[in-house]
Amino acid sequence: MEADIARILIHSSEIAARNRELANEIAAHYADHDSGLTLVPILSGSIVFLADLIRHLPLKMKLALVQVSTYPGATTRPADPKTILELTGDIEGRHVLLVDDILDSGRTLRRVQAMIRERNPRSLSTAVLLRKPDKAPDDVMVEFVGFDIEDLFVIGYGLDYNDLYRNYPHVGVLHPELTP
Ligand code: IMP
Ligand code: MG
């Protein structure tokens, strides 16, 4: 696996430090209403981020999962997001924090945020580990952002290419000949 990675963009130690800061921001935001909180991770890209983040969150919370596929198979260009797993829990009247790995074109989050709003949550906020600010559209709100990055296709720390490299501990960039 290591041989496929051209360079590390964000080291795991930087991610760990930023996760603690993000958790503090999120904990402060929900301090007064932690009994009604549900985190909704968008599978599969957010699982590593979610697992690290929630262990720094001293809040009472539930999890409800949703799975959306935007980059099917061996492509780095987004297709229309497809719902693969419907929301696994009831979020009506609850404070919802959506968690995703990356805000790129915003199609995925636009679709999932609309789907969540239809189910009448008490509030909706969104946390992403990464954002590509040059591409992120103005109408997709994210309240908590780990890192702004340049417009590169990245892998690792949950992010995949063709379902590979999710277990790479850093956020990195593949050798160009490995992607189309
Ligand atoms: P968007 O819908 O274009 O904002 O893309 C969001 C989803 O596409 C993310 O949840 C990721 O799963 C995937 N994605 C977007 N950019 C990248 C990337 O650079 N590397 C790997 N996956 C990506
Ligand atoms: Mg994803």
CSV table of C-alpha atoms and ligand atoms in Angstrom, one decimal:
chain,number,residue,atom,x,y,z
A,1,MET,CA,0.0,0.0,0.0
A,2,GLU,CA,2.7,2.5,1.0
A,3,ALA,CA,4.3,2.2,-2.4
A,4,ASP,CA,1.1,3.6,-4.0
A,5,ILE,CA,1.2,6.8,-2.1
A,6,ALA,CA,3.1,9.7,-3.7
A,7,ARG,CA,3.0,12.0,-0.6
A,8,ILE,CA,1.4,12.7,2.7
A,9,LEU,CA,-0.8,15.8,2.7
A,10,ILE,CA,-1.9,15.7,6.4
A,11,HIS,CA,0.0,13.6,8.9
A,12,SER,CA,-2.0,11.4,11.4
A,13,SER,CA,-0.6,13.5,14.3
A,14,GLU,CA,-2.0,16.7,12.8
A,15,ILE,CA,-5.3,15.0,12.3
A,16,ALA,CA,-5.4,13.8,15.9
A,17,ALA,CA,-4.6,17.3,17.2
A,18,ARG,CA,-7.3,18.9,15.0
A,19,ASN,CA,-9.9,16.2,16.0
A,20,ARG,CA,-9.4,17.3,19.7
A,21,GLU,CA,-10.0,20.9,18.8
A,22,LEU,CA,-13.1,20.0,16.6
A,23,ALA,CA,-14.5,17.9,19.4
A,24,ASN,CA,-14.1,20.9,21.8
A,25,GLU,CA,-16.0,23.1,19.3
A,26,ILE,CA,-18.7,20.5,18.9
A,27,ALA,CA,-19.0,19.8,22.6
A,28,ALA,CA,-19.4,23.6,23.3
A,29,HIS,CA,-22.0,23.9,20.6
A,30,TYR,CA,-24.2,21.0,22.0
A,31,ALA,CA,-23.4,21.7,25.7
A,32,ASP,CA,-26.9,22.7,26.6
A,33,HIS,CA,-28.9,20.0,24.7
A,34,ASP,CA,-26.8,16.8,24.7
A,35,SER,CA,-29.6,14.5,25.6
A,36,GLY,CA,-31.2,14.8,22.2
A,37,LEU,CA,-28.2,14.4,20.0
A,38,THR,CA,-27.8,12.0,17.1
A,39,LEU,CA,-24.7,11.8,14.9
A,40,VAL,CA,-25.3,10.7,11.4
A,41,PRO,CA,-22.1,9.5,9.7
A,42,ILE,CA,-22.2,9.2,5.9
A,43,LEU,CA,-20.7,5.7,5.2
A,44,SER,CA,-18.2,4.6,4.3
A,45,GLY,CA,-15.7,7.5,4.1
A,46,SER,CA,-16.5,9.0,7.5
A,47,ILE,CA,-16.0,5.9,9.7
A,48,VAL,CA,-12.3,6.5,10.7
A,49,PHE,CA,-13.0,10.2,11.4
A,50,LEU,CA,-16.2,9.4,13.3
A,51,ALA,CA,-14.5,6.7,15.4
A,52,ASP,CA,-11.7,9.1,16.5
A,53,LEU,CA,-14.0,12.2,16.9
A,54,ILE,CA,-16.7,10.6,19.1
A,55,ARG,CA,-14.2,9.3,21.6
A,56,HIS,CA,-13.3,13.0,22.4
A,57,LEU,CA,-17.0,14.0,22.7
A,58,PRO,CA,-18.3,13.7,26.3
A,59,LEU,CA,-21.9,14.0,25.1
A,60,LYS,CA,-24.8,11.6,25.4
A,61,MET,CA,-25.4,10.7,21.8
A,62,LYS,CA,-27.0,8.2,19.4
A,63,LEU,CA,-25.8,7.1,16.0
A,64,ALA,CA,-27.9,6.7,12.9
A,65,LEU,CA,-26.1,5.5,9.7
A,66,VAL,CA,-26.7,6.5,6.1
A,67,GLN,CA,-24.7,5.3,3.1
A,68,VAL,CA,-24.3,7.2,-0.1
A,69,SER,CA,-22.0,6.5,-3.1
A,70,THR,CA,-20.7,9.3,-5.2
A,71,TYR,CA,-17.5,7.9,-6.7
A,72,PRO,CA,-18.5,4.5,-8.0
A,73,GLY,CA,-15.6,2.1,-8.6
A,74,ALA,CA,-12.4,3.2,-10.2
A,75,THR,CA,-13.2,6.9,-10.9
A,76,THR,CA,-12.2,10.2,-9.4
A,77,ARG,CA,-15.1,12.0,-11.0
A,78,PRO,CA,-18.4,12.3,-9.1
A,79,ALA,CA,-21.6,10.7,-10.4
A,80,ASP,CA,-25.0,11.5,-9.0
A,81,PRO,CA,-25.1,10.4,-5.4
A,82,LYS,CA,-26.9,7.1,-4.8
A,83,THR,CA,-28.5,6.1,-1.5
A,84,ILE,CA,-27.3,2.6,-0.7
A,85,LEU,CA,-28.5,2.4,2.9
A,86,GLU,CA,-31.4,4.5,4.2
A,87,LEU,CA,-31.1,6.2,7.6
A,88,THR,CA,-30.9,3.5,10.3
A,89,GLY,CA,-32.5,5.5,13.1
A,90,ASP,CA,-35.4,7.9,13.9
A,91,ILE,CA,-34.1,11.5,14.0
A,92,GLU,CA,-37.4,13.4,14.4
A,93,GLY,CA,-37.1,16.1,17.0
A,94,ARG,CA,-33.5,15.3,17.6
A,95,HIS,CA,-30.4,17.5,17.2
A,96,VAL,CA,-28.6,16.0,14.2
A,97,LEU,CA,-24.9,16.3,13.5
A,98,LEU,CA,-24.0,15.0,10.1
A,99,VAL,CA,-20.5,13.7,9.8
A,100,ASP,CA,-18.7,13.3,6.4
A,101,ASP,CA,-15.1,12.8,5.3
A,102,ILE,CA,-14.9,15.6,2.7
A,103,LEU,CA,-16.9,18.4,1.2
A,104,ASP,CA,-15.9,18.4,-2.5
A,105,SER,CA,-18.6,19.3,-5.1
A,106,GLY,CA,-21.2,19.3,-2.3
A,107,ARG,CA,-23.6,16.9,-4.1
A,108,THR,CA,-23.5,14.3,-1.4
A,109,LEU,CA,-24.1,16.7,1.5
A,110,ARG,CA,-26.8,18.7,-0.4
A,111,ARG,CA,-28.7,15.5,-0.9
A,112,VAL,CA,-28.3,14.0,2.6
A,113,GLN,CA,-29.0,17.4,4.3
A,114,ALA,CA,-32.3,17.6,2.3
A,115,MET,CA,-33.2,14.0,3.2
A,116,ILE,CA,-32.5,14.8,6.9
A,117,ARG,CA,-34.6,18.0,6.9
A,118,GLU,CA,-37.6,16.1,5.5
A,119,ARG,CA,-37.5,14.0,8.7
A,120,ASN,CA,-38.0,17.0,11.0
A,121,PRO,CA,-34.9,17.1,13.2
A,122,ARG,CA,-34.8,19.7,16.0
A,123,SER,CA,-31.6,21.1,14.4
A,124,LEU,CA,-29.1,20.1,11.8
A,125,SER,CA,-25.4,20.9,11.7
A,126,THR,CA,-22.6,19.3,9.7
A,127,ALA,CA,-19.0,18.4,10.4
A,128,VAL,CA,-16.4,17.4,7.7
A,129,LEU,CA,-12.8,16.5,8.1
A,130,LEU,CA,-11.8,18.0,4.8
A,131,ARG,CA,-13.1,20.7,2.5
A,132,LYS,CA,-12.0,21.8,-0.9
A,133,PRO,CA,-12.9,25.5,-0.7
A,134,ASP,CA,-12.3,26.2,-4.4
A,135,LYS,CA,-15.2,23.8,-5.2
A,136,ALA,CA,-17.5,23.8,-2.2
A,137,PRO,CA,-20.8,25.5,-3.2
A,138,ASP,CA,-22.3,28.4,-1.1
A,139,ASP,CA,-25.6,26.7,-0.5
A,140,VAL,CA,-24.2,23.7,1.4
A,141,MET,CA,-23.6,24.7,5.0
A,142,VAL,CA,-20.9,23.0,7.1
A,143,GLU,CA,-20.4,24.3,10.6
A,144,PHE,CA,-17.3,22.3,11.6
A,145,VAL,CA,-14.3,21.8,9.3
A,146,GLY,CA,-11.1,20.0,10.1
A,147,PHE,CA,-8.9,21.2,7.2
A,148,ASP,CA,-9.3,23.2,4.0
A,149,ILE,CA,-7.2,21.5,1.2
A,150,GLU,CA,-6.4,22.2,-2.4
A,151,ASP,CA,-8.3,20.6,-5.2
A,152,LEU,CA,-6.6,17.2,-5.2
A,153,PHE,CA,-8.0,13.7,-5.1
A,154,VAL,CA,-6.9,12.4,-1.6
A,155,ILE,CA,-7.0,9.0,0.0
A,156,GLY,CA,-6.5,7.6,3.6
A,157,TYR,CA,-8.0,8.1,7.0
A,158,GLY,CA,-11.3,6.7,5.6
A,159,LEU,CA,-11.1,8.2,2.1
A,160,ASP,CA,-10.9,5.7,-0.7
A,161,TYR,CA,-10.0,5.2,-4.3
A,162,ASN,CA,-11.9,2.2,-5.7
A,163,ASP,CA,-12.6,1.2,-2.1
A,164,LEU,CA,-8.9,0.9,-1.3
A,165,TYR,CA,-6.6,2.9,1.1
A,166,ARG,CA,-9.3,3.7,3.7
A,167,ASN,CA,-6.9,2.2,6.4
A,168,TYR,CA,-3.9,4.4,5.4
A,169,PRO,CA,-3.5,6.5,8.6
A,170,HIS,CA,-2.6,9.8,7.0
A,171,VAL,CA,-4.4,11.8,4.3
A,172,GLY,CA,-2.3,11.3,1.2
A,173,VAL,CA,-2.1,11.6,-2.6
A,174,LEU,CA,-1.7,8.6,-4.9
A,175,HIS,CA,0.9,8.3,-7.6
A,176,PRO,CA,-0.8,9.9,-10.7
A,177,GLU,CA,-0.4,6.7,-12.8
A,178,LEU,CA,-2.7,4.9,-10.4
A,179,THR,CA,-5.8,7.0,-11.1
A,180,PRO,CA,-7.4,7.7,-14.5
B,1,IMP,P1,-19.1,15.6,-3.2
B,1,IMP,O1,-20.4,15.0,-3.3
B,1,IMP,O2,-18.4,15.9,-4.5
B,1,IMP,O3,-18.9,16.8,-2.2
B,1,IMP,O4,-18.2,14.4,-2.6
B,1,IMP,C1,-18.4,13.9,-1.4
B,1,IMP,C2,-18.0,12.4,-1.3
B,1,IMP,O5,-17.2,12.0,-2.4
B,1,IMP,C3,-17.2,12.3,-0.1
B,1,IMP,O6,-18.0,11.8,1.0
B,1,IMP,C4,-16.2,11.2,-0.4
B,1,IMP,O7,-16.7,10.0,-0.1
B,1,IMP,C5,-16.0,11.4,-1.9
B,1,IMP,N1,-14.9,12.2,-2.3
B,1,IMP,C6,-14.9,13.5,-2.7
B,1,IMP,N2,-13.6,13.9,-2.9
B,1,IMP,C7,-12.8,12.9,-2.6
B,1,IMP,C8,-11.4,12.7,-2.7
B,1,IMP,O8,-10.6,13.6,-2.9
B,1,IMP,N3,-10.9,11.5,-2.3
B,1,IMP,C9,-11.8,10.4,-2.0
B,1,IMP,N4,-13.1,10.6,-1.9
B,1,IMP,C10,-13.6,11.8,-2.3
B,2,MG,MG,-18.2,9.5,1.3
